[in-house]
PDB file of C-alpha atoms in Angstrom:
ATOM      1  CA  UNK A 134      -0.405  22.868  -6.598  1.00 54.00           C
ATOM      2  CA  UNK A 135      -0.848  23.253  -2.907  1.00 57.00           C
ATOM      3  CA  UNK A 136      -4.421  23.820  -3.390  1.00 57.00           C
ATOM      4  CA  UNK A 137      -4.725  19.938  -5.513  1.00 55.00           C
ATOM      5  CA  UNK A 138      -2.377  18.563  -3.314  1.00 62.00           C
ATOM      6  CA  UNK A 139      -4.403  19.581   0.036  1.00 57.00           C
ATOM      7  CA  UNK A 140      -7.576  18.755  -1.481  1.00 58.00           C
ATOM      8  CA  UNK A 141      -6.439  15.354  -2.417  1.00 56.00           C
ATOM      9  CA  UNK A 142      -5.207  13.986   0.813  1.00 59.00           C
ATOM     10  CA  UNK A 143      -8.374  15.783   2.761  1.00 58.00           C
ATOM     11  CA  UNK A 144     -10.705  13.447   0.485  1.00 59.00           C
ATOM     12  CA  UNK A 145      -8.545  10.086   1.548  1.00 60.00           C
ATOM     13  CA  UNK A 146      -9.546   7.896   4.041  1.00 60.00           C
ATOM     14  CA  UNK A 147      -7.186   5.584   5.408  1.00 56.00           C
ATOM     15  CA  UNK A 148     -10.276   2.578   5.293  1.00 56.00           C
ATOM     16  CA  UNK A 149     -11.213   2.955   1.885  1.00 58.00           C
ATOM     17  CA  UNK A 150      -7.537   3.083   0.435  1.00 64.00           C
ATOM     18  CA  UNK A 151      -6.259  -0.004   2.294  1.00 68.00           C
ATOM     19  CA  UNK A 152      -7.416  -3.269   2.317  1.00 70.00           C
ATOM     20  CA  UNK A 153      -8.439  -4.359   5.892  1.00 73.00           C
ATOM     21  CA  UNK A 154      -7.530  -7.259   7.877  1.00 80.00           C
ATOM     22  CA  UNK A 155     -10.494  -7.901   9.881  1.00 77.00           C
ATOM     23  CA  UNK A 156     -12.095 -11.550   8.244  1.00 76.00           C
ATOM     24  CA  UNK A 157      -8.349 -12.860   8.720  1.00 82.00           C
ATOM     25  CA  UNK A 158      -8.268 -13.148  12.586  1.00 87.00           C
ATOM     26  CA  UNK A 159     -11.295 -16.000  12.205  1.00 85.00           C
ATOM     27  CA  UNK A 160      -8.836 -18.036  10.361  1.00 85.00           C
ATOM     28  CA  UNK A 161      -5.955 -16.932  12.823  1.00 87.00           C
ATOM     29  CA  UNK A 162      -8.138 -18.060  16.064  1.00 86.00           C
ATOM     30  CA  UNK A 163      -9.057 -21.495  13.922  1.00 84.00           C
ATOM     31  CA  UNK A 164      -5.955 -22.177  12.916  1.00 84.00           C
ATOM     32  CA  UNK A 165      -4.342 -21.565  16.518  1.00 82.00           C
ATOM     33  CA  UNK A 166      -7.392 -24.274  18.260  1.00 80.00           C
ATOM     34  CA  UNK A 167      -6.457 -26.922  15.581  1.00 78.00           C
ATOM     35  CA  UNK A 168      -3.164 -26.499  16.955  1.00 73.00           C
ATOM     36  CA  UNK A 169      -3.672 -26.149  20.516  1.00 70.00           C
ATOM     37  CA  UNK A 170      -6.104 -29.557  20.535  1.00 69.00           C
ATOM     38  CA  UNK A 171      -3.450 -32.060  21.973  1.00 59.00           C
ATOM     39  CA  UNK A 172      -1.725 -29.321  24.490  1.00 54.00           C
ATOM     40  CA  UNK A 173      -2.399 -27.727  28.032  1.00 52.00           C
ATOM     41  CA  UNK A 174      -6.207 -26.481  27.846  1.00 46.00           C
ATOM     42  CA  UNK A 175      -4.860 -23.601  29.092  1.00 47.00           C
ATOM     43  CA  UNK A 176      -2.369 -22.255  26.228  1.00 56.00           C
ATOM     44  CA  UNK A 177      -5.103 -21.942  23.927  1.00 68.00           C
ATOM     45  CA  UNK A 178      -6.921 -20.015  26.038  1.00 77.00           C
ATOM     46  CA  UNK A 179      -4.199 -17.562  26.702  1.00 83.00           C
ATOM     47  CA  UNK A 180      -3.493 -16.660  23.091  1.00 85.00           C
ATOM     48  CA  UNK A 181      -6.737 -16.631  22.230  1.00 86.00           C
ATOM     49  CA  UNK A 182      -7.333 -14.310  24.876  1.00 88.00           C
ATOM     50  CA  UNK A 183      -4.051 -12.237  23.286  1.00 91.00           C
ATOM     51  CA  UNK A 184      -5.871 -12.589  19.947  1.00 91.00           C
ATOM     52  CA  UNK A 185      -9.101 -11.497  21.678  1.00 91.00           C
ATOM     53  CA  UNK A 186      -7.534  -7.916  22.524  1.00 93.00           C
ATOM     54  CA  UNK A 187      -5.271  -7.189  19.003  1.00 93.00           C
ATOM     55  CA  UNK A 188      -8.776  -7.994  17.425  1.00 92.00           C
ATOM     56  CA  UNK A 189     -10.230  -5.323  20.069  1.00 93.00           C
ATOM     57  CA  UNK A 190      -7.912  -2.761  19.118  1.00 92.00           C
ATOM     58  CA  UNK A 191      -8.035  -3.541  15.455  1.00 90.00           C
ATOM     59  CA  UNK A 192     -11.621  -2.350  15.565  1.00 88.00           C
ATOM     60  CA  UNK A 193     -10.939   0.593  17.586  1.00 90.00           C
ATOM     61  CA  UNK A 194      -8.478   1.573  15.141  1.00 87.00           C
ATOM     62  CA  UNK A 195     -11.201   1.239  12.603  1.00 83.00           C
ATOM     63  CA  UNK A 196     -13.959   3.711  14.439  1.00 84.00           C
ATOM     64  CA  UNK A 197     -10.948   5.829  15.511  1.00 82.00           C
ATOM     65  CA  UNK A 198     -11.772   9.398  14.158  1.00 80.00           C
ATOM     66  CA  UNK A 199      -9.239  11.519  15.227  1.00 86.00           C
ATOM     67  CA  UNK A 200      -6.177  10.986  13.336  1.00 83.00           C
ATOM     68  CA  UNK A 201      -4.137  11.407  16.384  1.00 87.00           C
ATOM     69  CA  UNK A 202      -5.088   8.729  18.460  1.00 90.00           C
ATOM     70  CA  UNK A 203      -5.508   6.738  15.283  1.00 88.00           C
ATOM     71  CA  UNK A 204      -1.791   6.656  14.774  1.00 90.00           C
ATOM     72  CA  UNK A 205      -0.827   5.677  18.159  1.00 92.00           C
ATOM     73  CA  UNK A 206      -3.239   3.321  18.192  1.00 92.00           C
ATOM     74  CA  UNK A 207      -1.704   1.807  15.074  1.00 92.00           C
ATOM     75  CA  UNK A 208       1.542   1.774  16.852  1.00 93.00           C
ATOM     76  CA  UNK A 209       0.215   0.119  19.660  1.00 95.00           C
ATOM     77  CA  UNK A 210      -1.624  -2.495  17.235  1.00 93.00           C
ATOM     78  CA  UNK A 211       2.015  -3.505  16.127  1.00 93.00           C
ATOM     79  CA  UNK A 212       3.609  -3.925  19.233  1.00 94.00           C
ATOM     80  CA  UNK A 213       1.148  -6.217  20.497  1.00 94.00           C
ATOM     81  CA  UNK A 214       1.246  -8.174  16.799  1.00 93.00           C
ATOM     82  CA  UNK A 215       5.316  -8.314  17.641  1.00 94.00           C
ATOM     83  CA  UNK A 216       4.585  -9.519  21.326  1.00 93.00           C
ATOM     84  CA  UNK A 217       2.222 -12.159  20.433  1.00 92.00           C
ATOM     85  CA  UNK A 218       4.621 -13.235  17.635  1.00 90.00           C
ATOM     86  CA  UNK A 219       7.497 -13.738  20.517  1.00 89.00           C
ATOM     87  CA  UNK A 220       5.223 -15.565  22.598  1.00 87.00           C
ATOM     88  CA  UNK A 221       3.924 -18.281  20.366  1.00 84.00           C
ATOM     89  CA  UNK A 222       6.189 -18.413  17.506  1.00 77.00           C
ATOM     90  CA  UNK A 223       7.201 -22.195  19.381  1.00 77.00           C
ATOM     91  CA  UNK A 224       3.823 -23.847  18.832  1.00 75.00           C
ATOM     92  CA  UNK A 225       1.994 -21.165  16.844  1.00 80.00           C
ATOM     93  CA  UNK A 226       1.216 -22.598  13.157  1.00 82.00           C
ATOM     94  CA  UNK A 227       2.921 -21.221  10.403  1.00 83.00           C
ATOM     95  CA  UNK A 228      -0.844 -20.107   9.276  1.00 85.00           C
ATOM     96  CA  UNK A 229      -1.595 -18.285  11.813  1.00 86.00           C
ATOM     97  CA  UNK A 230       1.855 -16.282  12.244  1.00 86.00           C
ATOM     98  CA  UNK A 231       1.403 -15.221   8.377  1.00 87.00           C
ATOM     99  CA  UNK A 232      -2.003 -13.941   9.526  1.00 88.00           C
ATOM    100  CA  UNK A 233      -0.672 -12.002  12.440  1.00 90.00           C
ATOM    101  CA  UNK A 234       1.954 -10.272  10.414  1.00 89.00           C
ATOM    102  CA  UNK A 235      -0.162  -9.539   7.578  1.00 88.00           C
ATOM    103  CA  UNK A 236      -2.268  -7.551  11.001  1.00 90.00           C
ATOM    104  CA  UNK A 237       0.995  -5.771  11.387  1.00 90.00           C
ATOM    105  CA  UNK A 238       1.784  -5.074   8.252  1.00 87.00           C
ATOM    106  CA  UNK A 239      -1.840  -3.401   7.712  1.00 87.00           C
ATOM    107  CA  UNK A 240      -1.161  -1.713  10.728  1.00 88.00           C
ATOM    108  CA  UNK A 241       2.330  -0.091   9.139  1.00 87.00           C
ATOM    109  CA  UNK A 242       1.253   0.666   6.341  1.00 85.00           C
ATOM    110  CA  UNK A 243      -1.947   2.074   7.367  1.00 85.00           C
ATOM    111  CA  UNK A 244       0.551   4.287  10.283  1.00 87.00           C
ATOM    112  CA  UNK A 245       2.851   5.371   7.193  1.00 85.00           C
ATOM    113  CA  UNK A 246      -0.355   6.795   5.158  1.00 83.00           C
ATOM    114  CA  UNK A 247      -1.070   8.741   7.849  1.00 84.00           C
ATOM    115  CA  UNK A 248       1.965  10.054   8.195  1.00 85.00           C
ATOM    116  CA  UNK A 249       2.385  10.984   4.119  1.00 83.00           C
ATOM    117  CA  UNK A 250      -1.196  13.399   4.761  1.00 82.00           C
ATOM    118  CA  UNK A 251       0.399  14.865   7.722  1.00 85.00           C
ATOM    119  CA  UNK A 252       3.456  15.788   5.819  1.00 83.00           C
ATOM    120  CA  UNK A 253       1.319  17.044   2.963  1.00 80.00           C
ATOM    121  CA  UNK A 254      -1.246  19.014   5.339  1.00 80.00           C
ATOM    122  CA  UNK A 255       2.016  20.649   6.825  1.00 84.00           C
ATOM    123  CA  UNK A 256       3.497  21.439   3.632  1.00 80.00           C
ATOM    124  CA  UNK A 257       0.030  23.369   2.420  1.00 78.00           C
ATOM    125  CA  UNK A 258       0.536  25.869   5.087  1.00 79.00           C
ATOM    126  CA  UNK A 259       3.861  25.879   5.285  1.00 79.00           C
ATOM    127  CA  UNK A 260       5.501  29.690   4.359  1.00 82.00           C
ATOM    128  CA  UNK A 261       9.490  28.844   4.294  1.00 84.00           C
ATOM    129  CA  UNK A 262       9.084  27.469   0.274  1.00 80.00           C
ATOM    130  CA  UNK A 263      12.755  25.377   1.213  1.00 80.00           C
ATOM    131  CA  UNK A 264      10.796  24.039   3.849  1.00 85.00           C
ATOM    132  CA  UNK A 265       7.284  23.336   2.287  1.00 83.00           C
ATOM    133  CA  UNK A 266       9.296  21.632  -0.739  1.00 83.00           C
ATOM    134  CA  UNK A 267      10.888  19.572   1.560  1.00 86.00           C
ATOM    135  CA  UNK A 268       7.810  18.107   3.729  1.00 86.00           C
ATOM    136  CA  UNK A 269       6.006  17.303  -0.345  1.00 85.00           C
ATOM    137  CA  UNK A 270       9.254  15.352  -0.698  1.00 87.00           C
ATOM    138  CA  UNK A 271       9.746  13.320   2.525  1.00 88.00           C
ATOM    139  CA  UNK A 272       5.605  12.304   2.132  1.00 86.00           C
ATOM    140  CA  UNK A 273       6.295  11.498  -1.541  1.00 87.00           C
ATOM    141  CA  UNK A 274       9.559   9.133  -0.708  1.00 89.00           C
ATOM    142  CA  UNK A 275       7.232   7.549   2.291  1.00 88.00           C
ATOM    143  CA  UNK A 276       4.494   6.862  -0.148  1.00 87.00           C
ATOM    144  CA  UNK A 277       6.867   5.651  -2.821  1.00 88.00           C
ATOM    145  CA  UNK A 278       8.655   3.033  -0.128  1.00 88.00           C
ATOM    146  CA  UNK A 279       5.386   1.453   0.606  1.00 86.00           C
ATOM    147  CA  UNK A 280       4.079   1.439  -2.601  1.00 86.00           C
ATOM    148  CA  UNK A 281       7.134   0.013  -3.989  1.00 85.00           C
ATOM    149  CA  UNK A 282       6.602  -2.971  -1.377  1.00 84.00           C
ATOM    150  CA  UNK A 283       3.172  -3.251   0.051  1.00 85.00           C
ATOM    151  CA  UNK A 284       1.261  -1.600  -3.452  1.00 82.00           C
ATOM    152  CA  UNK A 285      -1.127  -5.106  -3.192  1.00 79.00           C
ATOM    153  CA  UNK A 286      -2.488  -4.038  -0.383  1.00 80.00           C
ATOM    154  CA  UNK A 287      -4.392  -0.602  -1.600  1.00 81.00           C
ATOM    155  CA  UNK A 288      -7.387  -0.789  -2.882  1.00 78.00           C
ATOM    156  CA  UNK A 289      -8.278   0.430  -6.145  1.00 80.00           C
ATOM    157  CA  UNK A 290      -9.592   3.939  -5.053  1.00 79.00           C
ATOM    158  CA  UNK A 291      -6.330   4.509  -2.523  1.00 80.00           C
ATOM    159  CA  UNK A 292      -4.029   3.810  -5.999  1.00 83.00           C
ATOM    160  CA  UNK A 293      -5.921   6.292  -7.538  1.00 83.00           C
ATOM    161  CA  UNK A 294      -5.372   9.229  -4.889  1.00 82.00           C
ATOM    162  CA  UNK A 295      -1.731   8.176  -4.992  1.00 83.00           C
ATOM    163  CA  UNK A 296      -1.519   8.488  -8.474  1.00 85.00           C
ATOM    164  CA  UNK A 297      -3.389  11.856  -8.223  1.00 83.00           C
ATOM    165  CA  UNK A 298      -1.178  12.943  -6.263  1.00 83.00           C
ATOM    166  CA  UNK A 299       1.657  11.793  -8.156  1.00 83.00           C
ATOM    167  CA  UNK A 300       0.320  13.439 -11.345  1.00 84.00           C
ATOM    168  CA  UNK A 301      -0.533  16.827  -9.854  1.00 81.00           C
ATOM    169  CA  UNK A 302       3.414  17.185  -8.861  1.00 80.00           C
ATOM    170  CA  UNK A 303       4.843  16.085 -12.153  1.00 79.00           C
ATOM    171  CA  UNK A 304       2.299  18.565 -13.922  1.00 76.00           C
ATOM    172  CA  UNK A 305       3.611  21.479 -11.679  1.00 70.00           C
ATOM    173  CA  UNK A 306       5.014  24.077 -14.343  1.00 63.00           C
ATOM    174  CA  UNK A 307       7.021  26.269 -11.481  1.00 59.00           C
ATOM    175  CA  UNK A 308       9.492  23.430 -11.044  1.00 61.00           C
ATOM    176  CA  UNK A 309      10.412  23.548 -14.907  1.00 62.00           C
ATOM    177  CA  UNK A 310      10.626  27.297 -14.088  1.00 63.00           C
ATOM    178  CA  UNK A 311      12.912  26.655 -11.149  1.00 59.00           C
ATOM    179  CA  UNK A 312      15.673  24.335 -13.273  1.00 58.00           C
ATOM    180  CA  UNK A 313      15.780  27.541 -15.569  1.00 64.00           C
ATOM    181  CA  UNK A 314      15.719  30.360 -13.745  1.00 58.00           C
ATOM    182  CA  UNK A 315      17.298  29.033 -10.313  1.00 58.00           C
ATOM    183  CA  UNK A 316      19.689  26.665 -11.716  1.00 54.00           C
ATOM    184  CA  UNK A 317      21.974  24.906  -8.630  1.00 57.00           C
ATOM    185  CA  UNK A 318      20.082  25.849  -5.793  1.00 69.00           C
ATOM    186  CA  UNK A 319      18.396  24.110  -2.750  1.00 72.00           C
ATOM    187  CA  UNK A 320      14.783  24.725  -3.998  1.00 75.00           C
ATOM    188  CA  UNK A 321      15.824  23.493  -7.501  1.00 76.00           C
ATOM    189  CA  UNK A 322      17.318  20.839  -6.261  1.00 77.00           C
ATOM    190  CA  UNK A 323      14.467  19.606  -4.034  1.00 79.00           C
ATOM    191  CA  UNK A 324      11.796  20.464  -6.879  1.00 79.00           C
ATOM    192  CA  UNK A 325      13.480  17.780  -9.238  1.00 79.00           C
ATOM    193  CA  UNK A 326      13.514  15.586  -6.258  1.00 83.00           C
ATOM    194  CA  UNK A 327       9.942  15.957  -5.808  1.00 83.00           C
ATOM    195  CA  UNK A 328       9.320  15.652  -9.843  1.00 83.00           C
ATOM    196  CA  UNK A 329      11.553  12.409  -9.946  1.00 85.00           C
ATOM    197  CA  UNK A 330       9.540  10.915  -6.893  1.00 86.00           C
ATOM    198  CA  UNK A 331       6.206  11.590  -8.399  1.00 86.00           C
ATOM    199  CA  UNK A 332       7.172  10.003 -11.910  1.00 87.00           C
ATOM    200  CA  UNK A 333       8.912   6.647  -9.767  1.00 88.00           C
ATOM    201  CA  UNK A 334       5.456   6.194  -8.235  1.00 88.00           C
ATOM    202  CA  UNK A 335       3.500   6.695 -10.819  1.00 87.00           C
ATOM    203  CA  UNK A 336       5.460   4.035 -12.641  1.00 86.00           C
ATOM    204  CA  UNK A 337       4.852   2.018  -9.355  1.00 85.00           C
ATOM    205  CA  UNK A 338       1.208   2.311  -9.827  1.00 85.00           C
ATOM    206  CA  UNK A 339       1.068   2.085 -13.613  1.00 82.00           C
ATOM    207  CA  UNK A 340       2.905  -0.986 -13.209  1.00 79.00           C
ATOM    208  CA  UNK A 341       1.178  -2.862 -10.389  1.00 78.00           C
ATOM    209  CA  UNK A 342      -2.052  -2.179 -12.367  1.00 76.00           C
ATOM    210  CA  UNK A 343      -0.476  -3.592 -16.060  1.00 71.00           C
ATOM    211  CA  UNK A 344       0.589  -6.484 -14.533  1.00 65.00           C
ATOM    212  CA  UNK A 345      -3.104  -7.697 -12.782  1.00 58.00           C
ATOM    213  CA  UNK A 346      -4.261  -7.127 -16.615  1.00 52.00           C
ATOM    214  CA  UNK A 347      -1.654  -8.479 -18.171  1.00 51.00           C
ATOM    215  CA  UNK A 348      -0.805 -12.063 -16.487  1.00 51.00           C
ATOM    216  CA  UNK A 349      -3.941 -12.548 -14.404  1.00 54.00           C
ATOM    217  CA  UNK A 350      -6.864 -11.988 -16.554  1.00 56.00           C
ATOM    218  CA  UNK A 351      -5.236 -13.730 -19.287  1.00 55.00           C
ATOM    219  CA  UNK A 352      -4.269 -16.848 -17.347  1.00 58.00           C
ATOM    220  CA  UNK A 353      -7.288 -17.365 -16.404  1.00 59.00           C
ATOM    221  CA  UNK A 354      -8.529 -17.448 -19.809  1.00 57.00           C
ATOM    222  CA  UNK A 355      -5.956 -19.779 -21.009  1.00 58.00           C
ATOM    223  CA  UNK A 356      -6.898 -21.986 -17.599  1.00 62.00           C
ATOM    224  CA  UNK A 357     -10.621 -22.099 -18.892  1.00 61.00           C
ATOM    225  CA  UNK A 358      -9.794 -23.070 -22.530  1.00 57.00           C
ATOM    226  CA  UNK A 359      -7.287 -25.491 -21.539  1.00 57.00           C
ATOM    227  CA  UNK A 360     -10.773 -27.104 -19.252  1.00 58.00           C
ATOM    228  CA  UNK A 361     -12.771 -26.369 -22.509  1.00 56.00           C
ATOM    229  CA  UNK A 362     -10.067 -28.438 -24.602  1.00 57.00           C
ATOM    230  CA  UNK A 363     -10.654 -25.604 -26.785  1.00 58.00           C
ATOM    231  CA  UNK A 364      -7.501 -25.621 -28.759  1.00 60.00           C
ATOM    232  CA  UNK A 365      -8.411 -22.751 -31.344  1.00 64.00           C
ATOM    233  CA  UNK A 366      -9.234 -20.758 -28.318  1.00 60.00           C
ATOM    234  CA  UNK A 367      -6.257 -21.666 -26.272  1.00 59.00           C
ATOM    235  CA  UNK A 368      -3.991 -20.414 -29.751  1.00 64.00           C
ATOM    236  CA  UNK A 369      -6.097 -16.923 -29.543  1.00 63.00           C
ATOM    237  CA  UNK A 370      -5.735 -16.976 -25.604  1.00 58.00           C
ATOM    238  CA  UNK A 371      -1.489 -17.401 -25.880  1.00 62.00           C
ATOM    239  CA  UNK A 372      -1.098 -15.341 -29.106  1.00 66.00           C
ATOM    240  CA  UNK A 373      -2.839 -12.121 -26.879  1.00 63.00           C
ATOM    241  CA  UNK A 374      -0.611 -13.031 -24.586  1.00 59.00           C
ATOM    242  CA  UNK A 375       2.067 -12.835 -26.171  1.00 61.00           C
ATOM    243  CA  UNK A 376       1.120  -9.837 -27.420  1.00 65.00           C
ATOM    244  CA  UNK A 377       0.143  -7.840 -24.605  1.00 60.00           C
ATOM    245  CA  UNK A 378       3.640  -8.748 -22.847  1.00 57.00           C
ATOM    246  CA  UNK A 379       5.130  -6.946 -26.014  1.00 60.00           C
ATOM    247  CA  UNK A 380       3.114  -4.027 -25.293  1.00 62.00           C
ATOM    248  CA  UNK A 381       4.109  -4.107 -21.404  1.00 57.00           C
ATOM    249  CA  UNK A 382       7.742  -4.094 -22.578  1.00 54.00           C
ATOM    250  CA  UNK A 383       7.539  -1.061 -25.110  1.00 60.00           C
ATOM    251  CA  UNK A 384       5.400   1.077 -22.265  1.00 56.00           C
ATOM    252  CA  UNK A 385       8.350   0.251 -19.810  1.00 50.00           C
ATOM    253  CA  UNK A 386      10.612   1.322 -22.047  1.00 51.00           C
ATOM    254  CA  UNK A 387       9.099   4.244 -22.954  1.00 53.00           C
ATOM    255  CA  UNK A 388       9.060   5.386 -18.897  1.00 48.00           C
TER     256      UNK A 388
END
């Protein structure tokens, strides 16, 4: 398992597993001149200077190799988002403030990746097994508290890892050998933790994924037959509707 799990997290790559920010700050600086046209010339300029530098460091972050100075950059990225925030939440448009935090979100969840490889990474060479059991577990709950929130925001390959990594801890024979051999103890305890984690974001990712399928593809066909006025094809359209919500109900009941 350490082996998978180390060789899992060293293929990631923070870039490719979320979804950037970077075309959004065009819309942020537009929407923040509309607003600006009937003030002080020199407001505008100001936070679009502001803008100018989070925008700066957002594509440092993005060239940033070493994972180090990645994460403080990241940290840095949002507490300038939070200071710009404070500064022009008076006049600021309501577009441009949902742009900004959607920056510092990125950034946090971007940071809190990071910080589920590093707990992994330290695990895999970790000798103390309480210990090493316990570092798979706090990067597991960190994973599963973002993707229980933020899951929209990973792309399609960074759901995958996850769920790799979700799928090589539940498929871990010791810990069914630990809840029989070394009922009551800490590692036992932890290594149900761990299996429990794994199967919660699994169902996470198994869910966020069922539910694009489900209600998005099909709406869209029922939009285009309802255009079509295409009322045999808007019956087929509803009645697989209907009965692919039956399905999503039986597969959550059967996790």
């Amino acid at each position: 398992m350490i082996l998978a799990t180390k060789e899992i997290i060293e293929k990631s790559n923070d870039i490719e597993e979320i979804k950037g920010v970077g075309e959004q700050f065009a819309a942020i600086q537009q929407s923040l001149e509309k607003a600006f046209q009937s003030q002080d010339a020199l407001a505008p300029e100001e936070a679009l200077r502001d803008l100018l530098s989070i925008y700066e460091l957002y594509l440092h972050i993005e060239s940033e190799s070493n994972p180090s100075e990645r994460y403080k950059s990241l940290e840095e990225l949002e507490r300038s988002v939070e200071a710009f925030k404070t500064k022009y939440k008076e006049f600021a448009p309501k577009e441009a403030v949902d742009g900004i935090e959607n920056v510092q979100l990125w950034a946090k969840i971007s940071r809190t990746m990071m910080s589920v490889k590093f707990y992994t990474l330290a695990a895999s060479v970790e000798d103390n097994e309480v210990k090493q059991l316990g570092l798979f577990y706090a990067g597991l709950i960190d994973l599963l508290d973002i993707a229980e929130n933020y899951l929209s925001f990973f792309t399609k390959r960074g759901r995958e890892l996850a769920k790799d990594l979700a799928q090589t801890f539940i498929s871990y024979k010791t810990f069914e050998d630990y809840t029989k051999k070394r009922p009551a103890d800490e590692i036992t305890s932890q290594a149900i933790g761990i299996r429990n984690a794994a199967k919660a974001l699994l169902w996470e990712i198994d869910r966020h994924d069922r539910k694009i399928f489900s209600y998005k593809s099909l709406y869209e066909e029922a939009n285009n037959a309802i255009k079509t006025d295409d009322k045999k094809e808007l019956l087929k359209t509803l009645q697989s509707w209907r009965e692919e919500y039956i399905n999503e109900l039986e597969k959550l009941s059967d996790n």
